[in-house]
């Protein structure tokens, strides 16, 4: 069983060229990086005038949720930072 994550540009943003370009630039940037801590992107497309791309699904807690709780312990923060900088 293979899962993918789906990122969809908001419908109101799909109507504006600058938002579409930024969305597609995100795909180009992720495709230019090969790193264990960066998800791979697969397909880019449209459906019912919505722009989307698929990417690797990574199970775990979203960073946005993790950052709203208590601050990271020093050791955890350093580990995350070192992984991001490799």
Coordinates of N, CA and C in Angstrom, one line a residue:
X1 N 0.8 -1.2 0.0 CA 0.0 0.0 0.0 C 0.9 1.2 0.0
X2 N 0.8 2.0 -1.0 CA 1.6 3.3 -1.2 C 0.6 4.5 -1.0
X3 N 1.0 5.4 -0.1 CA 0.2 6.6 0.1 C 1.0 7.8 -0.5
X4 N 0.3 8.8 -1.0 CA 0.8 10.0 -1.4 C 0.1 11.1 -0.7
X5 N 0.8 12.3 -0.6 CA 0.1 13.5 0.0 C -0.3 14.3 -1.2
X6 N -1.3 15.1 -1.1 CA -1.8 15.9 -2.1 C -1.9 17.3 -1.6
X7 N -1.3 18.2 -2.4 CA -1.3 19.6 -2.1 C -2.1 20.3 -3.2
X8 N -3.1 21.1 -2.8 CA -4.0 21.8 -3.7 C -3.9 23.3 -3.5
X9 N -3.8 24.0 -4.5 CA -3.8 25.5 -4.4 C -5.3 25.9 -4.2
X10 N -5.5 26.8 -3.3 CA -6.8 27.3 -3.0 C -7.5 27.8 -4.2
X11 N -8.8 27.6 -4.4 CA -9.5 28.0 -5.6 C -9.4 29.5 -5.9
X12 N -9.4 30.3 -4.9 CA -9.3 31.8 -5.2 C -7.9 32.1 -5.6
X13 N -6.9 31.4 -5.2 CA -5.5 31.6 -5.7 C -5.3 31.1 -7.1
X14 N -6.0 30.0 -7.5 CA -5.9 29.5 -8.8 C -6.2 30.5 -9.9
X15 N -6.9 31.5 -9.5 CA -7.3 32.5 -10.5 C -6.3 33.6 -10.8
X16 N -5.2 33.6 -9.9 CA -4.2 34.6 -10.0 C -2.9 34.0 -10.5
X17 N -2.3 34.6 -11.5 CA -1.1 34.1 -12.1 C 0.0 34.0 -11.1
X18 N 0.2 35.0 -10.3 CA 1.3 35.1 -9.4 C 1.3 33.9 -8.4
X19 N 0.1 33.5 -8.0 CA -0.1 32.4 -7.0 C 0.2 31.1 -7.8
X20 N -0.3 31.0 -9.0 CA 0.0 29.7 -9.7 C 1.5 29.6 -10.0
X21 N 2.2 30.6 -10.3 CA 3.6 30.6 -10.6 C 4.4 30.2 -9.3
X22 N 4.0 30.8 -8.2 CA 4.6 30.4 -6.9 C 4.4 29.0 -6.5
X23 N 3.2 28.5 -6.8 CA 2.9 27.1 -6.5 C 3.8 26.2 -7.3
X24 N 3.9 26.5 -8.6 CA 4.7 25.6 -9.5 C 6.2 25.8 -9.2
X25 N 6.6 26.9 -8.8 CA 8.0 27.1 -8.4 C 8.4 26.2 -7.2
X26 N 7.4 26.0 -6.3 CA 7.6 25.2 -5.1 C 7.9 23.7 -5.6
X27 N 7.2 23.3 -6.6 CA 7.4 21.9 -7.2 C 8.8 21.9 -7.8
X28 N 9.2 22.9 -8.6 CA 10.5 22.9 -9.2 C 11.6 22.9 -8.2
X29 N 11.5 23.6 -7.1 CA 12.5 23.7 -6.1 C 12.6 22.3 -5.4
X30 N 11.5 21.7 -5.0 CA 11.6 20.4 -4.4 C 12.2 19.3 -5.3
X31 N 12.0 19.5 -6.6 CA 12.6 18.5 -7.5 C 14.0 18.7 -7.7
X32 N 14.5 19.9 -7.4 CA 16.0 20.2 -7.6 C 16.8 19.7 -6.4
X33 N 16.1 19.3 -5.3 CA 16.8 18.9 -4.1 C 16.6 17.4 -3.9
X34 N 17.7 16.7 -3.7 CA 17.7 15.3 -3.3 C 18.2 15.2 -1.9
X35 N 17.4 15.0 -0.9 CA 17.8 15.0 0.5 C 16.8 14.1 1.3
X36 N 17.3 13.3 2.2 CA 16.4 12.5 3.0 C 15.3 13.2 3.8
X37 N 15.5 14.5 4.1 CA 14.6 15.3 4.8 C 13.7 16.2 4.0
X38 N 13.7 16.0 2.7 CA 12.9 16.7 1.7 C 12.0 15.7 1.0
X39 N 10.7 15.9 1.0 CA 9.9 14.9 0.3 C 10.0 15.1 -1.2
X40 N 9.8 14.0 -1.9 CA 9.8 14.0 -3.4 C 8.5 14.3 -3.9
X41 N 8.4 15.1 -5.0 CA 7.2 15.4 -5.6 C 7.0 14.5 -6.8
X42 N 5.8 14.2 -7.2 CA 5.5 13.3 -8.3 C 4.8 13.9 -9.4
X43 N 3.5 14.1 -9.3 CA 2.7 14.6 -10.4 C 2.2 16.0 -10.1
X44 N 2.1 16.8 -11.2 CA 1.5 18.1 -11.1 C 0.4 18.1 -12.1
X45 N -0.7 18.6 -11.7 CA -1.9 18.6 -12.7 C -3.0 19.6 -12.3
X46 N -4.0 19.5 -13.0 CA -5.2 20.3 -12.7 C -6.4 19.4 -12.7
X47 N -7.4 19.7 -11.9 CA -8.7 19.0 -11.9 C -9.8 20.0 -11.5
X48 N -10.8 20.2 -12.4 CA -11.8 21.1 -12.2 C -11.3 22.5 -11.9
X49 N -10.3 22.9 -12.7 CA -9.6 24.3 -12.5 C -8.8 24.4 -11.2
X50 N -8.6 23.4 -10.5 CA -7.7 23.4 -9.3 C -6.3 22.9 -9.7
X51 N -5.3 23.6 -9.2 CA -3.9 23.1 -9.5 C -3.5 22.3 -8.3
X52 N -2.8 21.2 -8.5 CA -2.4 20.3 -7.4 C -1.0 19.7 -7.8
X53 N -0.4 19.1 -6.7 CA 0.7 18.2 -7.0 C 0.7 17.1 -5.9
X54 N 1.3 16.0 -6.3 CA 1.4 14.9 -5.3 C 2.8 14.8 -4.8
X55 N 3.0 14.3 -3.6 CA 4.3 14.2 -3.0 C 4.3 13.0 -2.1
X56 N 5.5 12.6 -1.7 CA 5.6 11.5 -0.7 C 4.8 11.8 0.5
X57 N 4.2 10.8 1.1 CA 3.4 10.9 2.3 C 4.4 10.5 3.4
X58 N 4.5 11.4 4.4 CA 5.4 11.1 5.6 C 4.5 11.1 6.8
X59 N 4.4 9.9 7.4 CA 3.6 9.8 8.6 C 4.3 10.5 9.8
X60 N 3.5 11.2 10.5 CA 4.0 11.9 11.7 C 3.2 13.2 12.0
X61 N 3.7 13.9 13.0 CA 3.1 15.1 13.5 C 3.5 16.2 12.6
X62 N 2.6 17.0 12.1 CA 2.9 18.2 11.3 C 3.8 19.2 12.1
X63 N 4.7 19.8 11.5 CA 5.6 20.8 12.2 C 4.7 21.9 12.7
X64 N 3.7 22.3 12.0 CA 2.8 23.4 12.5 C 2.2 23.1 13.8
X65 N 1.8 21.8 14.0 CA 1.2 21.4 15.3 C 2.3 21.3 16.4
X66 N 3.4 20.8 16.0 CA 4.5 20.7 17.0 C 5.0 22.1 17.5
X67 N 4.9 23.1 16.6 CA 5.4 24.4 17.0 C 4.4 25.2 17.9
X68 N 3.2 24.7 17.9 CA 2.2 25.5 18.7 C 2.2 25.0 20.2
X69 N 2.8 23.9 20.5 CA 2.9 23.4 21.8 C 4.1 24.1 22.6
X70 N 4.6 23.4 23.6 CA 5.7 23.9 24.3 C 6.9 23.9 23.5
X71 N 7.9 24.8 23.8 CA 9.1 24.8 23.0 C 9.8 23.5 22.9
X72 N 10.5 23.3 21.9 CA 11.3 22.0 21.7 C 12.4 22.0 22.8
X73 N 12.7 20.8 23.3 CA 13.8 20.7 24.2 C 15.1 21.0 23.3
X74 N 16.1 21.5 24.0 CA 17.4 21.9 23.3 C 17.9 20.8 22.4
X75 N 18.0 19.6 23.0 CA 18.6 18.4 22.2 C 17.8 18.1 21.0
X76 N 16.5 18.2 21.1 CA 15.6 17.9 19.9 C 15.7 19.0 18.9
X77 N 15.8 20.3 19.3 CA 15.9 21.4 18.4 C 17.2 21.3 17.7
X78 N 18.3 21.0 18.3 CA 19.6 20.8 17.7 C 19.6 19.7 16.7
X79 N 19.0 18.6 17.0 CA 18.9 17.4 16.1 C 18.1 17.8 14.9
X80 N 17.0 18.4 15.0 CA 16.2 18.9 13.9 C 17.0 19.8 13.0
X81 N 17.6 20.8 13.6 CA 18.4 21.8 12.9 C 19.5 21.2 12.1
X82 N 20.3 20.2 12.7 CA 21.4 19.6 12.0 C 20.9 18.8 10.9
X83 N 19.7 18.1 11.0 CA 19.2 17.3 9.9 C 18.8 18.2 8.8
X84 N 18.2 19.4 9.1 CA 17.8 20.3 8.1 C 18.9 20.9 7.3
X85 N 20.1 21.1 8.0 CA 21.2 21.7 7.4 C 22.1 20.8 6.6
X86 N 21.9 19.5 6.7 CA 22.7 18.5 6.0 C 22.5 18.5 4.5

